[in-house]
Amino acid sequence: DAGVTQSPTHLIKTRGQQVTLRCSPKSGHDTVSWYQQALGQGPQFIFQYYEEEERQRGNFPDRFSGHQFPNYSSELNVNALLLGDSALYLCASSFLEGAQYFGPGTRLLVL
Amino acid sequence: GENVEQHPSTLSVQEGDSAVIKCTYSDSASNYFPWYKQELGKRPQLIIDIRSNVGEKKDQRIAVTLNKTAKHFSLHITETQPEDSAVYFCAASGKTSYDKVIFGPGTSLSVIP
């Protein structure tokens, strides 16, 4: 039973560029949440996808957008990258009111 | 907005001693409280969770207690081992399956052999 997977593992971009991160949920899970974790801090909720729609959003600007596909996998897109967007991006999957299980994350460095 | 506070930010204990991490939350509608352990460079891993209809839950050396009236919950690790060294995050979430999970800032636990 595969757990949550994410790609790529690492990414280097320059300011102003755009990035797409990918997440495949744990088998049997239908909900994907995305988090940003800056160094030394707790994960900060970005948004959550269920049935291909965004149903909750944290305090992140519109530069952060996402998508969920019919197979429940999800993408996180960030436009007009800023230096401050450098962080570990984590996705977590869940089913109904069950616990969230995290993927290994994508470490994004913006230069 | 919702907020979760966590104390202490760092904690050092001798191997075999107990460790206690305390969290408070602001949203009285919160009813689900997971705890995650994150080792350096790795993903957060769920170690235990508790819902508001339960005051305490135990799993081997780990226990969590919840006081809904005071809006605080705690993680207790007994007989600590060096492999317990990691950053621990508490979190709080609301009633429904789509309520966002709000994380505390983390506690860095060091277990000294």
mmCIF file of C-alpha atoms in Angstrom:
data_model
loop_
_atom_site.group_PDB
_atom_site.id
_atom_site.type_symbol
_atom_site.label_atom_id
_atom_site.label_comp_id
_atom_site.label_asym_id
_atom_site.label_seq_id
_atom_site.Cartn_x
_atom_site.Cartn_y
_atom_site.Cartn_z
ATOM 1 C CA ASP A 1 0.000 0.000 0.000
ATOM 2 C CA ALA A 2 1.732 3.151 -1.218
ATOM 3 C CA GLY A 3 1.745 6.081 1.110
ATOM 4 C CA VAL A 4 1.545 9.707 0.053
ATOM 5 C CA THR A 5 4.058 10.569 -2.649
ATOM 6 C CA GLN A 6 5.259 13.945 -3.901
ATOM 7 C CA SER A 7 7.360 15.135 -6.802
ATOM 8 C CA PRO A 8 9.842 16.560 -7.322
ATOM 9 C CA THR A 9 11.852 16.174 -4.114
ATOM 10 C CA HIS A 10 13.847 19.349 -4.668
ATOM 11 C CA LEU A 11 13.445 22.344 -6.936
ATOM 12 C CA ILE A 12 15.410 25.528 -7.545
ATOM 13 C CA LYS A 13 13.695 28.496 -9.201
ATOM 14 C CA THR A 14 14.378 32.181 -9.632
ATOM 15 C CA ARG A 15 12.187 35.071 -8.560
ATOM 16 C CA GLY A 16 9.227 35.680 -10.834
ATOM 17 C CA GLN A 17 9.093 32.136 -12.150
ATOM 18 C CA GLN A 18 6.225 29.723 -11.747
ATOM 19 C CA VAL A 19 6.329 26.262 -10.181
ATOM 20 C CA THR A 20 4.072 23.186 -10.113
ATOM 21 C CA LEU A 21 4.316 20.587 -7.379
ATOM 22 C CA ARG A 22 2.569 17.230 -7.466
ATOM 23 C CA CYS A 23 1.026 14.925 -4.891
ATOM 24 C CA SER A 24 -0.482 11.449 -5.021
ATOM 25 C CA PRO A 25 -2.605 10.562 -2.001
ATOM 26 C CA LYS A 26 -2.464 7.383 0.025
ATOM 27 C CA SER A 27 -4.570 4.599 -1.443
ATOM 28 C CA GLY A 28 -8.201 5.001 -0.362
ATOM 29 C CA HIS A 29 -7.869 8.688 0.476
ATOM 30 C CA ASP A 30 -9.884 11.304 -1.405
ATOM 31 C CA THR A 31 -8.882 14.580 0.236
ATOM 32 C CA VAL A 32 -5.593 16.401 -0.267
ATOM 33 C CA SER A 33 -4.343 19.311 1.833
ATOM 34 C CA TRP A 34 -1.273 21.406 1.083
ATOM 35 C CA TYR A 35 1.015 23.010 3.649
ATOM 36 C CA GLN A 36 4.024 25.306 3.565
ATOM 37 C CA GLN A 37 6.689 24.668 6.186
ATOM 38 C CA ALA A 38 9.355 27.315 6.574
ATOM 39 C CA LEU A 39 12.588 26.338 8.326
ATOM 40 C CA GLY A 40 12.068 25.923 12.058
ATOM 41 C CA GLN A 41 8.307 26.433 11.919
ATOM 42 C CA GLY A 42 5.169 24.336 11.914
ATOM 43 C CA PRO A 43 3.300 23.554 8.696
ATOM 44 C CA GLN A 44 1.022 26.379 7.562
ATOM 45 C CA PHE A 45 -2.235 25.370 5.853
ATOM 46 C CA ILE A 46 -2.497 26.560 2.236
ATOM 47 C CA PHE A 47 -5.660 24.881 0.978
ATOM 48 C CA GLN A 48 -7.569 21.620 0.793
ATOM 49 C CA TYR A 49 -9.066 19.811 -2.208
ATOM 50 C CA TYR A 50 -11.969 17.408 -2.222
ATOM 51 C CA GLU A 51 -14.013 16.210 -5.204
ATOM 52 C CA GLU A 52 -11.793 18.305 -7.471
ATOM 53 C CA GLU A 53 -12.736 21.539 -5.701
ATOM 54 C CA GLU A 54 -10.964 23.802 -3.229
ATOM 55 C CA ARG A 55 -13.076 23.691 -0.080
ATOM 56 C CA GLN A 56 -10.877 25.411 2.502
ATOM 57 C CA ARG A 57 -8.133 27.993 2.136
ATOM 58 C CA GLY A 58 -5.592 29.445 4.537
ATOM 59 C CA ASN A 59 -4.053 32.923 4.501
ATOM 60 C CA PHE A 60 -2.127 32.619 1.271
ATOM 61 C CA PRO A 61 -2.322 34.981 -1.721
ATOM 62 C CA ASP A 62 -3.932 34.105 -5.030
ATOM 63 C CA ARG A 63 -0.474 33.364 -6.434
ATOM 64 C CA PHE A 64 -1.004 29.982 -4.794
ATOM 65 C CA SER A 65 -3.497 27.851 -6.676
ATOM 66 C CA GLY A 66 -4.221 24.189 -6.999
ATOM 67 C CA HIS A 67 -6.024 21.457 -8.740
ATOM 68 C CA GLN A 68 -7.296 18.000 -7.970
ATOM 69 C CA PHE A 69 -7.730 15.340 -10.620
ATOM 70 C CA PRO A 70 -10.377 12.593 -10.867
ATOM 71 C CA ASN A 71 -7.855 10.071 -9.479
ATOM 72 C CA TYR A 72 -7.545 12.317 -6.358
ATOM 73 C CA SER A 73 -3.983 13.387 -7.117
ATOM 74 C CA SER A 74 -3.311 17.084 -6.778
ATOM 75 C CA GLU A 75 -1.088 19.901 -7.965
ATOM 76 C CA LEU A 76 0.040 23.068 -6.232
ATOM 77 C CA ASN A 77 0.956 25.988 -8.473
ATOM 78 C CA VAL A 78 2.784 29.077 -7.319
ATOM 79 C CA ASN A 79 3.110 32.048 -9.687
ATOM 80 C CA ALA A 80 5.464 35.026 -9.545
ATOM 81 C CA LEU A 81 7.761 33.350 -7.043
ATOM 82 C CA LEU A 82 9.225 35.427 -4.226
ATOM 83 C CA LEU A 83 12.306 34.699 -2.138
ATOM 84 C CA GLY A 84 9.971 34.162 0.812
ATOM 85 C CA ASP A 85 8.300 31.260 -0.968
ATOM 86 C CA SER A 86 11.375 29.145 -0.254
ATOM 87 C CA ALA A 87 10.139 26.362 2.012
ATOM 88 C CA LEU A 88 9.238 22.704 2.287
ATOM 89 C CA TYR A 89 5.865 22.096 0.661
ATOM 90 C CA LEU A 90 3.979 19.214 2.153
ATOM 91 C CA CYS A 91 0.822 17.543 1.006
ATOM 92 C CA ALA A 92 -1.298 15.399 3.270
ATOM 93 C CA SER A 93 -4.119 13.066 2.346
ATOM 94 C CA SER A 94 -7.100 11.866 4.342
ATOM 95 C CA PHE A 95 -10.452 10.150 4.023
ATOM 96 C CA LEU A 96 -13.671 11.408 5.658
ATOM 97 C CA GLU A 97 -12.764 12.564 9.180
ATOM 98 C CA GLY A 98 -9.694 10.417 9.424
ATOM 99 C CA ALA A 99 -6.181 11.530 10.181
ATOM 100 C CA GLN A 100 -4.018 13.340 7.663
ATOM 101 C CA TYR A 101 -0.913 11.524 6.449
ATOM 102 C CA PHE A 102 1.923 13.536 5.009
ATOM 103 C CA GLY A 103 4.079 13.026 1.982
ATOM 104 C CA PRO A 104 7.862 13.522 2.065
ATOM 105 C CA GLY A 105 7.574 17.077 0.771
ATOM 106 C CA THR A 106 9.117 19.145 -1.992
ATOM 107 C CA ARG A 107 11.891 21.492 -0.944
ATOM 108 C CA LEU A 108 11.656 24.680 -3.009
ATOM 109 C CA LEU A 109 14.489 27.187 -3.134
ATOM 110 C CA VAL A 110 13.831 30.537 -4.791
ATOM 111 C CA LEU A 111 16.937 32.505 -5.764
ATOM 112 C CA GLY B 1 -8.297 33.614 13.701
ATOM 113 C CA GLU B 2 -7.468 30.147 14.900
ATOM 114 C CA ASN B 3 -4.235 29.790 16.792
ATOM 115 C CA VAL B 4 -2.338 26.964 18.487
ATOM 116 C CA GLU B 5 0.382 27.717 20.995
ATOM 117 C CA GLN B 6 2.935 25.156 22.124
ATOM 118 C CA HIS B 7 5.406 25.023 25.024
ATOM 119 C CA PRO B 8 8.242 24.559 25.542
ATOM 120 C CA SER B 9 9.966 25.328 22.258
ATOM 121 C CA THR B 10 12.924 23.153 23.256
ATOM 122 C CA LEU B 11 13.128 20.337 25.783
ATOM 123 C CA SER B 12 16.082 18.246 26.919
ATOM 124 C CA VAL B 13 15.590 15.144 29.040
ATOM 125 C CA GLN B 14 17.760 12.285 30.211
ATOM 126 C CA GLU B 15 17.093 8.907 28.669
ATOM 127 C CA GLY B 16 14.451 7.110 30.712
ATOM 128 C CA ASP B 17 12.847 10.298 32.020
ATOM 129 C CA SER B 18 9.427 11.580 30.967
ATOM 130 C CA ALA B 19 8.755 14.463 28.580
ATOM 131 C CA VAL B 20 5.657 16.657 28.574
ATOM 132 C CA ILE B 21 4.648 19.094 25.834
ATOM 133 C CA LYS B 22 1.687 21.419 26.312
ATOM 134 C CA CYS B 23 -0.556 23.124 23.763
ATOM 135 C CA THR B 24 -3.426 25.563 23.895
ATOM 136 C CA TYR B 25 -5.903 26.390 21.142
ATOM 137 C CA SER B 26 -8.138 29.366 20.523
ATOM 138 C CA ASP B 27 -11.078 27.981 18.508
ATOM 139 C CA SER B 28 -13.608 26.447 20.889
ATOM 140 C CA ALA B 29 -15.138 24.554 17.925
ATOM 141 C CA SER B 30 -11.970 22.467 17.572
ATOM 142 C CA ASN B 31 -12.612 18.823 18.300
ATOM 143 C CA TYR B 32 -9.737 16.868 16.774
ATOM 144 C CA PHE B 33 -6.175 17.092 18.080
ATOM 145 C CA PRO B 34 -3.380 15.166 16.335
ATOM 146 C CA TRP B 35 0.281 15.066 17.320
ATOM 147 C CA TYR B 36 3.046 14.698 14.756
ATOM 148 C CA LYS B 37 6.717 13.804 15.110
ATOM 149 C CA GLN B 38 9.139 15.177 12.543
ATOM 150 C CA GLU B 39 12.714 13.952 12.380
ATOM 151 C CA LEU B 40 15.286 16.093 10.625
ATOM 152 C CA GLY B 41 14.698 16.139 6.868
ATOM 153 C CA LYS B 42 11.691 13.844 7.061
ATOM 154 C CA ARG B 43 7.928 14.128 6.809
ATOM 155 C CA PRO B 44 5.718 14.762 9.849
ATOM 156 C CA GLN B 45 4.443 11.412 11.132
ATOM 157 C CA LEU B 46 1.225 11.035 13.086
ATOM 158 C CA ILE B 47 2.011 9.506 16.484
ATOM 159 C CA ILE B 48 -1.295 9.858 18.299
ATOM 160 C CA ASP B 49 -4.563 11.773 18.028
ATOM 161 C CA ILE B 50 -7.539 12.477 20.250
ATOM 162 C CA ARG B 51 -11.087 13.685 19.723
ATOM 163 C CA SER B 52 -13.044 15.931 22.038
ATOM 164 C CA ASN B 53 -15.307 13.187 23.315
ATOM 165 C CA VAL B 54 -12.298 11.565 25.018
ATOM 166 C CA GLY B 55 -10.230 13.026 27.861
ATOM 167 C CA GLU B 56 -7.175 10.801 27.545
ATOM 168 C CA LYS B 57 -5.680 8.330 25.115
ATOM 169 C CA LYS B 58 -2.630 6.076 25.492
ATOM 170 C CA ASP B 59 -0.500 4.157 23.062
ATOM 171 C CA GLN B 60 2.409 2.342 24.718
ATOM 172 C CA ARG B 61 4.821 5.041 25.980
ATOM 173 C CA ILE B 62 2.786 7.919 24.552
ATOM 174 C CA ALA B 63 -0.325 9.498 26.049
ATOM 175 C CA VAL B 64 -2.348 12.583 25.256
ATOM 176 C CA THR B 65 -4.721 14.403 27.596
ATOM 177 C CA LEU B 66 -7.354 16.949 26.620
ATOM 178 C CA ASN B 67 -9.090 19.601 28.710
ATOM 179 C CA LYS B 68 -11.784 21.146 26.494
ATOM 180 C CA THR B 69 -12.916 23.599 29.136
ATOM 181 C CA ALA B 70 -9.456 25.103 29.440
ATOM 182 C CA LYS B 71 -8.746 24.550 25.723
ATOM 183 C CA HIS B 72 -5.475 22.809 26.273
ATOM 184 C CA PHE B 73 -4.011 19.396 25.540
ATOM 185 C CA SER B 74 -0.721 17.716 26.357
ATOM 186 C CA LEU B 75 1.570 14.998 25.073
ATOM 187 C CA HIS B 76 3.312 12.747 27.581
ATOM 188 C CA ILE B 77 6.196 10.478 26.604
ATOM 189 C CA THR B 78 7.402 8.085 29.282
ATOM 190 C CA GLU B 79 10.693 6.155 29.435
ATOM 191 C CA THR B 80 12.191 8.352 26.731
ATOM 192 C CA GLN B 81 14.731 6.866 24.339
ATOM 193 C CA PRO B 82 17.296 8.593 22.082
ATOM 194 C CA GLU B 83 15.146 7.763 19.043
ATOM 195 C CA ASP B 84 12.394 9.946 20.518
ATOM 196 C CA SER B 85 14.588 12.965 19.692
ATOM 197 C CA ALA B 86 12.721 14.999 17.059
ATOM 198 C CA VAL B 87 10.452 18.016 16.639
ATOM 199 C CA TYR B 88 6.919 17.418 17.891
ATOM 200 C CA PHE B 89 3.948 19.376 16.586
ATOM 201 C CA CYS B 90 0.523 19.600 18.137
ATOM 202 C CA ALA B 91 -2.418 20.577 15.965
ATOM 203 C CA ALA B 92 -6.110 21.354 16.205
ATOM 204 C CA SER B 93 -8.946 20.926 13.758
ATOM 205 C CA GLY B 94 -12.680 21.520 13.741
ATOM 206 C CA LYS B 95 -15.691 19.262 13.593
ATOM 207 C CA THR B 96 -15.955 18.512 9.940
ATOM 208 C CA SER B 97 -13.707 16.535 7.646
ATOM 209 C CA TYR B 98 -12.880 19.675 5.700
ATOM 210 C CA ASP B 99 -11.835 21.874 8.578
ATOM 211 C CA LYS B 100 -8.271 22.990 8.225
ATOM 212 C CA VAL B 101 -5.652 21.678 10.604
ATOM 213 C CA ILE B 102 -3.785 24.400 12.493
ATOM 214 C CA PHE B 103 -0.312 23.451 13.738
ATOM 215 C CA GLY B 104 1.616 24.709 16.727
ATOM 216 C CA PRO B 105 5.157 26.029 16.257
ATOM 217 C CA GLY B 106 6.791 22.801 17.419
ATOM 218 C CA THR B 107 8.876 21.501 20.321
ATOM 219 C CA SER B 108 12.400 20.259 19.691
ATOM 220 C CA LEU B 109 12.942 17.297 22.028
ATOM 221 C CA SER B 110 16.436 16.029 22.748
ATOM 222 C CA VAL B 111 16.857 12.802 24.700
ATOM 223 C CA ILE B 112 20.348 12.585 26.167
ATOM 224 C CA PRO B 113 21.750 9.036 26.446
#
